[in-house]
Short mmCIF file of C-alpha atoms in Angstrom, two decimals:
data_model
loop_
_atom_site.label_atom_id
_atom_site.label_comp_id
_atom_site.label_asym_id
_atom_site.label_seq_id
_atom_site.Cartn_x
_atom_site.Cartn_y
_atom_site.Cartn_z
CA UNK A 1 0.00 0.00 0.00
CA UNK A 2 2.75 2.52 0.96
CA UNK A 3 4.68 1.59 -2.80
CA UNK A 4 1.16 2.63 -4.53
CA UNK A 5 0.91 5.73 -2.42
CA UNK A 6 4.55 6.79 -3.17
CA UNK A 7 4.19 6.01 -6.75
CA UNK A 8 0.91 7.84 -7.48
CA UNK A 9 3.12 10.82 -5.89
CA UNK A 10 5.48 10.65 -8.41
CA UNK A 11 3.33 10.71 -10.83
CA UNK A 12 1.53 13.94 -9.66
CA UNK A 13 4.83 15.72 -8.62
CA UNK A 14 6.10 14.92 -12.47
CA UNK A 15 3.20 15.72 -14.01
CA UNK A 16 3.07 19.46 -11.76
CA UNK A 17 7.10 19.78 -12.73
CA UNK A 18 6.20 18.95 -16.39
CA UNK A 19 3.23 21.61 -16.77
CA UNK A 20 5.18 24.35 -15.13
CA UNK A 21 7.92 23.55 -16.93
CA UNK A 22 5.74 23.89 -20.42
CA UNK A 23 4.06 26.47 -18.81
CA UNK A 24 7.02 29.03 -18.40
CA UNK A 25 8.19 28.87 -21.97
CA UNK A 26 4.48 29.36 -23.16
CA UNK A 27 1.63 31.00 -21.37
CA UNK A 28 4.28 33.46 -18.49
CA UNK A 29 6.43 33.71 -21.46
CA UNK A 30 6.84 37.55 -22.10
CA UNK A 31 6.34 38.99 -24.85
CA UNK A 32 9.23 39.01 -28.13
CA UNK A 33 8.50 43.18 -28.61
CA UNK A 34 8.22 46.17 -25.94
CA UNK A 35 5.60 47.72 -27.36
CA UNK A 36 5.02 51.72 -25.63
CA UNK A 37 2.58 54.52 -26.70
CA UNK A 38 2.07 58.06 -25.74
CA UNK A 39 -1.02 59.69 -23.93
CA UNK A 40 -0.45 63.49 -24.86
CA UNK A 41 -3.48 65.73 -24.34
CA UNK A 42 -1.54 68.94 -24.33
CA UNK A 43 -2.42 71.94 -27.06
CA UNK A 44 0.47 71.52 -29.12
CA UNK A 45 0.31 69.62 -32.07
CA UNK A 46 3.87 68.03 -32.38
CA UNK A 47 5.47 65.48 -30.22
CA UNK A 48 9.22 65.12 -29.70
CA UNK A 49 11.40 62.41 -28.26
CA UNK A 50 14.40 63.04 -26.07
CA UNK A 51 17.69 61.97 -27.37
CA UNK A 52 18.76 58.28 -25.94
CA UNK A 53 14.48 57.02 -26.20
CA UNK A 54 14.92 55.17 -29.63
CA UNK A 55 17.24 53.41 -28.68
CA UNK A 56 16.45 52.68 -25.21
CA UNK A 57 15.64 49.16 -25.37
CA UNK A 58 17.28 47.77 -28.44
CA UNK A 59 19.06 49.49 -31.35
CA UNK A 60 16.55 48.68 -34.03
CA UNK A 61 12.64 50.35 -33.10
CA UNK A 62 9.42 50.54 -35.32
CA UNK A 63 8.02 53.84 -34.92
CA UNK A 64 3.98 54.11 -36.01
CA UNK A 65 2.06 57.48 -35.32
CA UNK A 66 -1.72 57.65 -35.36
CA UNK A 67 -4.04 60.92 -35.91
CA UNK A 68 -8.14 60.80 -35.64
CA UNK A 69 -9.58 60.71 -38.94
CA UNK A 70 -8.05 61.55 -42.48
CA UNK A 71 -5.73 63.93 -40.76
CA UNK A 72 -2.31 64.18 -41.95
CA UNK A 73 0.79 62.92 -40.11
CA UNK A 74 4.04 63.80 -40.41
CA UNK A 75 7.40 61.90 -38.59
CA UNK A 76 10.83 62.73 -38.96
CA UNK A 77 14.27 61.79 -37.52
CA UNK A 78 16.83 64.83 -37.10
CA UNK A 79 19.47 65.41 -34.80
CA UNK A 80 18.96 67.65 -31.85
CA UNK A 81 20.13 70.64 -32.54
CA UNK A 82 17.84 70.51 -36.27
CA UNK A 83 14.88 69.49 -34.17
CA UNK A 84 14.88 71.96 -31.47
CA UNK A 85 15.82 74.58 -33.63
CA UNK A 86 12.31 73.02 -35.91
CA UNK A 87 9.77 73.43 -33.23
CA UNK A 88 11.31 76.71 -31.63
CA UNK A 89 9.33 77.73 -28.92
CA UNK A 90 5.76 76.63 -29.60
CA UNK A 91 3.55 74.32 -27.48
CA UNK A 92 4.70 70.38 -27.88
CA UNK A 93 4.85 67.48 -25.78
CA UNK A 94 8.16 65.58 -24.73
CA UNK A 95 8.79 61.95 -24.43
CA UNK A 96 11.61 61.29 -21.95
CA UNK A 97 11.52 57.18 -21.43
CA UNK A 98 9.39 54.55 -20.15
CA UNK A 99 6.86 54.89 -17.53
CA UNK A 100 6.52 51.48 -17.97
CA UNK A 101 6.66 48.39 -20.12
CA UNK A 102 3.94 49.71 -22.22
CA UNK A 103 3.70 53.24 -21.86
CA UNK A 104 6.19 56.62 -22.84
CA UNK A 105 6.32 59.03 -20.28
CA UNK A 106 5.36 61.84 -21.51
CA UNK A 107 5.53 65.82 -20.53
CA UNK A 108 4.22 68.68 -21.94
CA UNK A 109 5.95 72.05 -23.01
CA UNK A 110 4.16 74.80 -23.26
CA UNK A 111 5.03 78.05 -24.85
CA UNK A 112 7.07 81.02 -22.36
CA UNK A 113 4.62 83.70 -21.81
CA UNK A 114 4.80 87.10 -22.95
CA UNK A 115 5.86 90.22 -20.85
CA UNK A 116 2.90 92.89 -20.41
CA UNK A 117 3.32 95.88 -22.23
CA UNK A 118 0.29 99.19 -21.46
CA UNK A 119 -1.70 99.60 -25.11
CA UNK A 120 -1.83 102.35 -26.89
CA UNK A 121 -3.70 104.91 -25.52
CA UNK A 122 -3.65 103.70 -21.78
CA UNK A 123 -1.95 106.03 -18.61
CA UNK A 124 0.41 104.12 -16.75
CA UNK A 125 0.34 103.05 -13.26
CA UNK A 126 0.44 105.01 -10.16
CA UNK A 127 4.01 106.00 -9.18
CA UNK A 128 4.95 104.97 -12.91
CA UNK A 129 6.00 108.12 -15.41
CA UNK A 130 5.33 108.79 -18.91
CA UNK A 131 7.35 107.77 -21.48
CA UNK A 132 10.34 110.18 -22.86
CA UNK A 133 8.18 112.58 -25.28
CA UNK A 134 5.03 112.31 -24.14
CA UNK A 135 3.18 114.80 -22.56
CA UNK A 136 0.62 113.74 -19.33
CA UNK A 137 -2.31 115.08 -21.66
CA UNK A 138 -1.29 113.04 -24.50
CA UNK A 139 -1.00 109.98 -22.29
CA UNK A 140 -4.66 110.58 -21.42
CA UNK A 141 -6.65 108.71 -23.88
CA UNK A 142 -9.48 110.02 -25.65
CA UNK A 143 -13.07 109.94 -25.47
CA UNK A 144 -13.62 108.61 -28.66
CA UNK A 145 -10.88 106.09 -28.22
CA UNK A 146 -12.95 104.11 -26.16
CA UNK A 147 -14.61 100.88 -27.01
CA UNK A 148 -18.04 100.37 -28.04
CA UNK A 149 -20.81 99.08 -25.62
CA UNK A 150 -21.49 95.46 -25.55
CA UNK A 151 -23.80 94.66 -28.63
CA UNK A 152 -22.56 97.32 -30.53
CA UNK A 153 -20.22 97.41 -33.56
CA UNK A 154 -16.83 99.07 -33.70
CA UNK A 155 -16.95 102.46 -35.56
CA UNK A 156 -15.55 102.36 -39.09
CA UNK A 157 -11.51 102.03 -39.36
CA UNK A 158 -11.69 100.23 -36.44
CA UNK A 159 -10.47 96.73 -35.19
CA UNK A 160 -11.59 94.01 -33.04
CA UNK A 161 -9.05 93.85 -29.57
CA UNK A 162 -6.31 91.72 -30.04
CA UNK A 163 -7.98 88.47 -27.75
CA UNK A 164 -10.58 88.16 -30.06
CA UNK A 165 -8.97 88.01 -33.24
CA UNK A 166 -6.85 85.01 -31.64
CA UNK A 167 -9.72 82.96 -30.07
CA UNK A 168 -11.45 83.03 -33.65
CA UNK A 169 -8.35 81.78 -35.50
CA UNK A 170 -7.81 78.26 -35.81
CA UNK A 171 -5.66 76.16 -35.22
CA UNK A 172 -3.35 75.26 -38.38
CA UNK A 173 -0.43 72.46 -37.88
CA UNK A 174 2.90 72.69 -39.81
CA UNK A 175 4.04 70.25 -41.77
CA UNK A 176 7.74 69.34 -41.65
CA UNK A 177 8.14 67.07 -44.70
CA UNK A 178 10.71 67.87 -47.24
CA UNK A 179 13.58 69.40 -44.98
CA UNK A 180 16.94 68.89 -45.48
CA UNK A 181 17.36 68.71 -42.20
CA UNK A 182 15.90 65.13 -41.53
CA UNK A 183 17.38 61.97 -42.53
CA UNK A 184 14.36 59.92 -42.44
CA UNK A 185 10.73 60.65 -42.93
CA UNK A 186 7.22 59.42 -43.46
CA UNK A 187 4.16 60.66 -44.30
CA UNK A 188 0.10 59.45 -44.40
CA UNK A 189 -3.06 59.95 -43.78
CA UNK A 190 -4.42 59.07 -40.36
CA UNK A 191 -1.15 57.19 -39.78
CA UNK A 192 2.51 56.76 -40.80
CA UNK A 193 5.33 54.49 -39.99
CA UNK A 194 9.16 53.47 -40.16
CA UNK A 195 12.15 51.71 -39.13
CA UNK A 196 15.18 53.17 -37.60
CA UNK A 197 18.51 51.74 -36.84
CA UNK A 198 20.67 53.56 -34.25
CA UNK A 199 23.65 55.36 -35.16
CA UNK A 200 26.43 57.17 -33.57
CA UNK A 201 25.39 60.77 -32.84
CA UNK A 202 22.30 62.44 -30.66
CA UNK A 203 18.88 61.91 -32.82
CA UNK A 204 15.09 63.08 -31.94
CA UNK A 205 11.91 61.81 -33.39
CA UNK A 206 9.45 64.67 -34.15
CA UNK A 207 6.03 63.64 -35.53
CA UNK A 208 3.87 66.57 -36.35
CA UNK A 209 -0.03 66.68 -37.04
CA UNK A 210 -0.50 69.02 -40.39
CA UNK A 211 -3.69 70.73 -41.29
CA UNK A 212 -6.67 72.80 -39.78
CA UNK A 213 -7.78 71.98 -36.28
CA UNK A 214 -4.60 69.17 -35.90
CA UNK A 215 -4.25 67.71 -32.73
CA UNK A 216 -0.99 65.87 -31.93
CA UNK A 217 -0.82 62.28 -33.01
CA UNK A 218 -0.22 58.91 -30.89
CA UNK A 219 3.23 57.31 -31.15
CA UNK A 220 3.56 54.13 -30.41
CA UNK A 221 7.71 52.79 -30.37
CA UNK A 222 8.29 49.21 -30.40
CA UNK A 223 11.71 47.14 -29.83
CA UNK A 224 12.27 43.47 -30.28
CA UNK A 225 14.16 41.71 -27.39
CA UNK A 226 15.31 38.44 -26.65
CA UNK A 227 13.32 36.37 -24.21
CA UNK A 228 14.48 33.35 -22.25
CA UNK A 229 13.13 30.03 -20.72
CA UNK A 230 15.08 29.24 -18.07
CA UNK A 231 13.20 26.67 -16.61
CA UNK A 232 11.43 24.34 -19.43
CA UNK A 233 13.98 21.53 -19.44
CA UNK A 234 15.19 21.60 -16.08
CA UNK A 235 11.15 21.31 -15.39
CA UNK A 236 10.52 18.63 -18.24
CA UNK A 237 13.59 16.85 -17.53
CA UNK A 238 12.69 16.31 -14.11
CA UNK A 239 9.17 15.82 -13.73
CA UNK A 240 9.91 12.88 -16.74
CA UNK A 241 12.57 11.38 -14.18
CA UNK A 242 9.86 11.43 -11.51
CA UNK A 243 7.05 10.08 -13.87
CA UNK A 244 9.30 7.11 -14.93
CA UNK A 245 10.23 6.04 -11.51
CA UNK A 246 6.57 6.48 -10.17
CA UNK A 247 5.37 4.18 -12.86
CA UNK A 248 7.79 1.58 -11.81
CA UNK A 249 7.52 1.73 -8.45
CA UNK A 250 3.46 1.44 -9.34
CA UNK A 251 4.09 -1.54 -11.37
CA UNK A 252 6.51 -3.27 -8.73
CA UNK A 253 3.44 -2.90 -6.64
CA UNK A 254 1.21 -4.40 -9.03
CA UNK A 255 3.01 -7.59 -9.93
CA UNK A 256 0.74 -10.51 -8.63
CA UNK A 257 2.63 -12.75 -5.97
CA UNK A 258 1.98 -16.81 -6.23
CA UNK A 259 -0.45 -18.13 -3.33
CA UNK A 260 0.47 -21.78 -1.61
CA UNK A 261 -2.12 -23.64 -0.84
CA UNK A 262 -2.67 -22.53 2.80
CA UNK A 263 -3.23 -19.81 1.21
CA UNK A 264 0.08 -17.69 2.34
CA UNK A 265 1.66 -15.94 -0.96
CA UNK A 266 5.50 -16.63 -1.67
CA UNK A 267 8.05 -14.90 -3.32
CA UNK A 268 10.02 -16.36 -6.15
CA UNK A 269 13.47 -15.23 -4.48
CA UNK A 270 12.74 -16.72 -1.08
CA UNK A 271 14.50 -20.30 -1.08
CA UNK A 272 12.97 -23.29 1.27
CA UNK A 273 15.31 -24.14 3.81
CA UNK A 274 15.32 -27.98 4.32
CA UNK A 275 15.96 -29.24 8.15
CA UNK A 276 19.64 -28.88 9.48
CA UNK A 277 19.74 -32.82 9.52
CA UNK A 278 19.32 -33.61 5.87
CA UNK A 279 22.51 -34.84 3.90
CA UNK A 280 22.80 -35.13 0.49
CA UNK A 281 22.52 -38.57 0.98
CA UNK A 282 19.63 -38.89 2.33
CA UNK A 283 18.00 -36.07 0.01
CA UNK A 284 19.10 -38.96 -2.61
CA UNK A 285 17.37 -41.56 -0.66
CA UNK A 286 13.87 -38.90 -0.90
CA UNK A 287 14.01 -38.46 -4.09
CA UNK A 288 12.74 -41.69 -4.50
CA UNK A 289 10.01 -41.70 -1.81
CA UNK A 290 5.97 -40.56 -3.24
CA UNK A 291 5.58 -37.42 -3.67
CA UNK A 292 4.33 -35.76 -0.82
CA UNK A 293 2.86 -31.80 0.25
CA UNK A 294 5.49 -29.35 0.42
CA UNK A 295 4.56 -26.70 3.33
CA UNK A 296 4.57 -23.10 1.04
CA UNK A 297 3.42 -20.90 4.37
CA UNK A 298 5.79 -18.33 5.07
CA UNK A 299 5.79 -19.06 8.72
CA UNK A 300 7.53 -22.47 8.08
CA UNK A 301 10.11 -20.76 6.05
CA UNK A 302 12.94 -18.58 7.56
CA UNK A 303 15.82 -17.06 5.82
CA UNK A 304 18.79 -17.78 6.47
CA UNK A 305 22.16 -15.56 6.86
CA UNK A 306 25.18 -15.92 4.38
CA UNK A 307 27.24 -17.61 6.92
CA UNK A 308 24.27 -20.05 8.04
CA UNK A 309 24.57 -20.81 3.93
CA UNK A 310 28.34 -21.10 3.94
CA UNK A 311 27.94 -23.41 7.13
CA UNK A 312 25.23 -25.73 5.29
CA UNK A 313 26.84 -25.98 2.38
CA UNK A 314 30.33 -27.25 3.80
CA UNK A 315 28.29 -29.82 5.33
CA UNK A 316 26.57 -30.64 2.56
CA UNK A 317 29.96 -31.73 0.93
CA UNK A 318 31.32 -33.06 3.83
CA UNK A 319 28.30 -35.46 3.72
CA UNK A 320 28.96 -36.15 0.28
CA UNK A 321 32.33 -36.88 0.42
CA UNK A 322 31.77 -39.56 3.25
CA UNK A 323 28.99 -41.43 1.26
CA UNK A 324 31.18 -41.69 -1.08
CA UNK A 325 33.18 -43.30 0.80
CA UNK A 326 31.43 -45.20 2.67
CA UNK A 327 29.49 -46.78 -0.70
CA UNK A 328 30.88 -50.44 -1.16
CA UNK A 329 32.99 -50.57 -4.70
CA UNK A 330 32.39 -53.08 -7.22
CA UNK A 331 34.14 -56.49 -6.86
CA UNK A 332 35.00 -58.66 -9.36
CA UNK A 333 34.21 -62.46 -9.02
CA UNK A 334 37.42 -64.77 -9.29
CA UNK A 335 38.51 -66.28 -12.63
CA UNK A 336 36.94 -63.53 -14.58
CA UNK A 337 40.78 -61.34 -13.73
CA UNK A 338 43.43 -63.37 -13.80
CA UNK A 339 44.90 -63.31 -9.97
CA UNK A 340 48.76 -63.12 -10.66
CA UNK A 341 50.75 -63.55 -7.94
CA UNK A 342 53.39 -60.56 -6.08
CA UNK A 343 56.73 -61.86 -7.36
CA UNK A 344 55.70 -62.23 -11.08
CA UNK A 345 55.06 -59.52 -13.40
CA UNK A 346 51.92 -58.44 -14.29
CA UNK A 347 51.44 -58.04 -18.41
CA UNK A 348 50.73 -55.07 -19.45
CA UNK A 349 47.79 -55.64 -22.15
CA UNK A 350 44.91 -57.68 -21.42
CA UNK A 351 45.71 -59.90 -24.71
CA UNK A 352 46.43 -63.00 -25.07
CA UNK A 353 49.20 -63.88 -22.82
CA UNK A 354 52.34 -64.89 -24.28
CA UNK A 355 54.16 -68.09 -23.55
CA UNK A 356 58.15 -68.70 -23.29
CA UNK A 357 59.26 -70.04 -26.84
CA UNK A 358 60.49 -73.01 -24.92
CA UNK A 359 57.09 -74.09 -23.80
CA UNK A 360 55.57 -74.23 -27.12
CA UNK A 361 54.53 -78.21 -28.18
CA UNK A 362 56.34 -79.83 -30.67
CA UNK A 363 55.12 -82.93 -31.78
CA UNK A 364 57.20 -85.25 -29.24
CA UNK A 365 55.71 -82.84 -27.06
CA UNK A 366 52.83 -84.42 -24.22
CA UNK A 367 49.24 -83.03 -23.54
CA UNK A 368 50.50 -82.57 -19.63
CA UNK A 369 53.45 -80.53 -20.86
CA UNK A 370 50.98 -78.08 -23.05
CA UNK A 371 48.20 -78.08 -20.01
CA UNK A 372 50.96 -77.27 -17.77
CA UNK A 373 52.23 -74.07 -19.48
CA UNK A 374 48.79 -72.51 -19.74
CA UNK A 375 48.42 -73.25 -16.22
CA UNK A 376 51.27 -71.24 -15.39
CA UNK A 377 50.20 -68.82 -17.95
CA UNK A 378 46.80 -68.10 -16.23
CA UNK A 379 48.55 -68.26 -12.61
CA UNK A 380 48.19 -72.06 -11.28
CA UNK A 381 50.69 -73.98 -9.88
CA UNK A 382 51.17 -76.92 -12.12
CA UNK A 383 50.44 -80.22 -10.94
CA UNK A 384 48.12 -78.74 -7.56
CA UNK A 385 44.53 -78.82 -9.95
CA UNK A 386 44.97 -81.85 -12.60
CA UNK A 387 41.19 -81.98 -12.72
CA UNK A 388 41.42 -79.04 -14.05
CA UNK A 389 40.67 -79.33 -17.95
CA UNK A 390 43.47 -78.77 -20.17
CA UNK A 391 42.42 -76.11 -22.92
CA UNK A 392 43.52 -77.88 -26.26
CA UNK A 393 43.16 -76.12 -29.70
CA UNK A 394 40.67 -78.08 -31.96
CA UNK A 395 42.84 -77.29 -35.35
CA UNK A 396 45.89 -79.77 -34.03
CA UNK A 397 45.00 -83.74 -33.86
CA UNK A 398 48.23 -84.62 -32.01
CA UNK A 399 47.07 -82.41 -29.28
CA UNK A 400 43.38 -84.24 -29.66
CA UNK A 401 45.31 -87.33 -29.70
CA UNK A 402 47.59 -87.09 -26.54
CA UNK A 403 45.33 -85.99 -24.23
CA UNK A 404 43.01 -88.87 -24.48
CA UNK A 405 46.11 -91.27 -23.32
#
């Protein structure tokens, strides 16, 4: 039970280690671009970058402006001193860097005021004198200088105050294009893009809305970057290491065991251990007993320890070696080996024994003489068994002859 629970474990810690893994390198994966944009709600209708912003993630930047409607937008890359000297000192706004990974920060610039001068016509202010010329009467303006009553219209040769006649005119945005002083530039309707590449020196972005009633576009600046994965194969390498050894503790688990008949279950690596009185001789002698029940419970069996096996086995061979021998040999009945006595030398081949030249029969020779040399031949005393019957070849008839005398 405590294999499956460690194994299904395993499995779950793998498969968590695997997903995470995958999981880093896919879905948290950031993004390949920084992609920023302004929010500029300023009255000026241009937009400028600091020097050091196109390049401030990578060296290579896509650059796409945006206007409401058909209106026409203008970008350009100068250096500094081209683009200041451009916008002068009219309203714009000013990108200085990120504000974050998607947004420019952005500040606007407005125009320096201008100093108050008295109009024509007006006295100056208490303690303040006239100007060098003028008389105090002729600083004293008129009657018929003065203004006409709401509702009424200015007399003729006369012009609106100076207020007016700027709240009524609209506003009209310049367009840059066609200067010599940029080195790149683009140009649409509603939008326009391009691709810069940095290069040695200090260079501004200015991008311009042209026309009546412009407002200043949208720039959006985007920079590739290189992303890593640090952890999707240290997290699919390991969670596959702990999959593989959860499913094999799970299937060591698994395996069915063999049940005895008592119903116990045995392993297939534990050995029976026979009583410490058996022999190897006597195992011999059960071998041929009937078969009879082998006890398979696991309470009947113990293991034993290496030297308790080193111990058995000695006497094991010991026991062999002494019923060995101990087992009667083989004997051989007599006449079937010739018995050949101390003092005479045995032959050394088992063939046909061979017989001094002098004892060979002639044919003066007797039947005793012949029976006699075979008899010493074969290891009798002659003359102590002469019932014994004389071998005589059946080829010769003298032989036949003389040993019927």
């Amino acid at each position: 039970m405590l294999q499956r629970i460690i194994a299904a474990l395993l499995l779950v810690g793998g498969l968590v280690a695997v997903g995470l893994g995958v999981a880093s390198a896919t879905v948290w994966r950031d993004s390949d671009t920084v992609v920023a944009t302004t929010a500029y709600t300023g009255d000026g209708t241009v937009l400028v970058t600091a020097p050091g912003v196109l390049d401030l993630v990578a060296e290579d930047v896509t650059i796409r402006a945006t206007a409401p409607g058909e209106q026409q937008v203008t970008l350009a890359i100068g250096r500094e001193a081209d683009v200041t000297g451009w916008v002068g000192e009219d309203p714009h706004g000013l990108v200085t860097g990120l504000s974050d990974w998607d947004a420019l920060a952005t500040r606007a610039v407005d125009a320096p005021a201008a100093e108050d001068e008295p109009a024509e016509g007006e006295t100056p202010a208490d303690g303040e004198s006239p100007a060098e010329g003028e008389s105090p009467a002729d600083a004293e303006a008129p009657a018929d200088a003065e203004s006409p009553a709401e509702g009424e219209t200015p007399a003729e040769g006369e012009t609106p105050a100076e207020g007016d006649a700027a709240a009524e005119a609209p506003v009209v945005g310049v367009d840059p294009a066609g200067s010599d002083m940029w080195l790149e530039e683009a140009t649409g309707a509603g939008s326009a893009s391009l691709r810069w590449s940095d290069q040695p020196g200090r260079w501004q972005l200015l991008a311009a809305g042209v026309g009546e009633d412009a407002v200043a576009p949208t720039v959006e600046l985007s920079w590739p970057r290189q992303v890593e994965t640090p952890f999707l194969w240290p997290g699919v390498i390991g969670g596959a290491v702990l999959i593989l050894l959860g499913l094999g503790i799970g299937a060591a688990s698994l395996r069915p065991r063999r049940r005895g008949p008592s119903g116990g279950t045995t392993t297939s690596a534990t050995p029976a251990v026979a009583p410490a009185g058996t022999t190897a001789g006597t195992s011999s002698d059960d071998a041929d007993a009937p078969d009879g029940e082998v006890p398979t419970d696991t309470a009947q069996v113990r293991m034993l320890t290496r030297r308790e096996l080193r111990e058995r086995e000695e006497a094991d061979r010991l026991a062999q070696q002494q019923a060995r021998a101990q087992k009667p040999r083989r004997a051989w009945l007599t006449g079937q080996i010739p018995i050949v006595a101390r003092g005479e030398r045995r032959p050394r081949t088992a063939a046909q024994p061979t017989v001094d030249a002098s004892a060979h029969p002639t044919t003066e020779d007797s039947a005793s003489t012949r029976a006699d040399a075979w008899r010493r031949a074969w290891g009798f005393t002659p003359g102590s068994d002469e019932s014994a019957p004389a071998p005589a070849p059946e080829s010769d008839p003298d032989e036949t002859k003389d040993s019927t005398r």
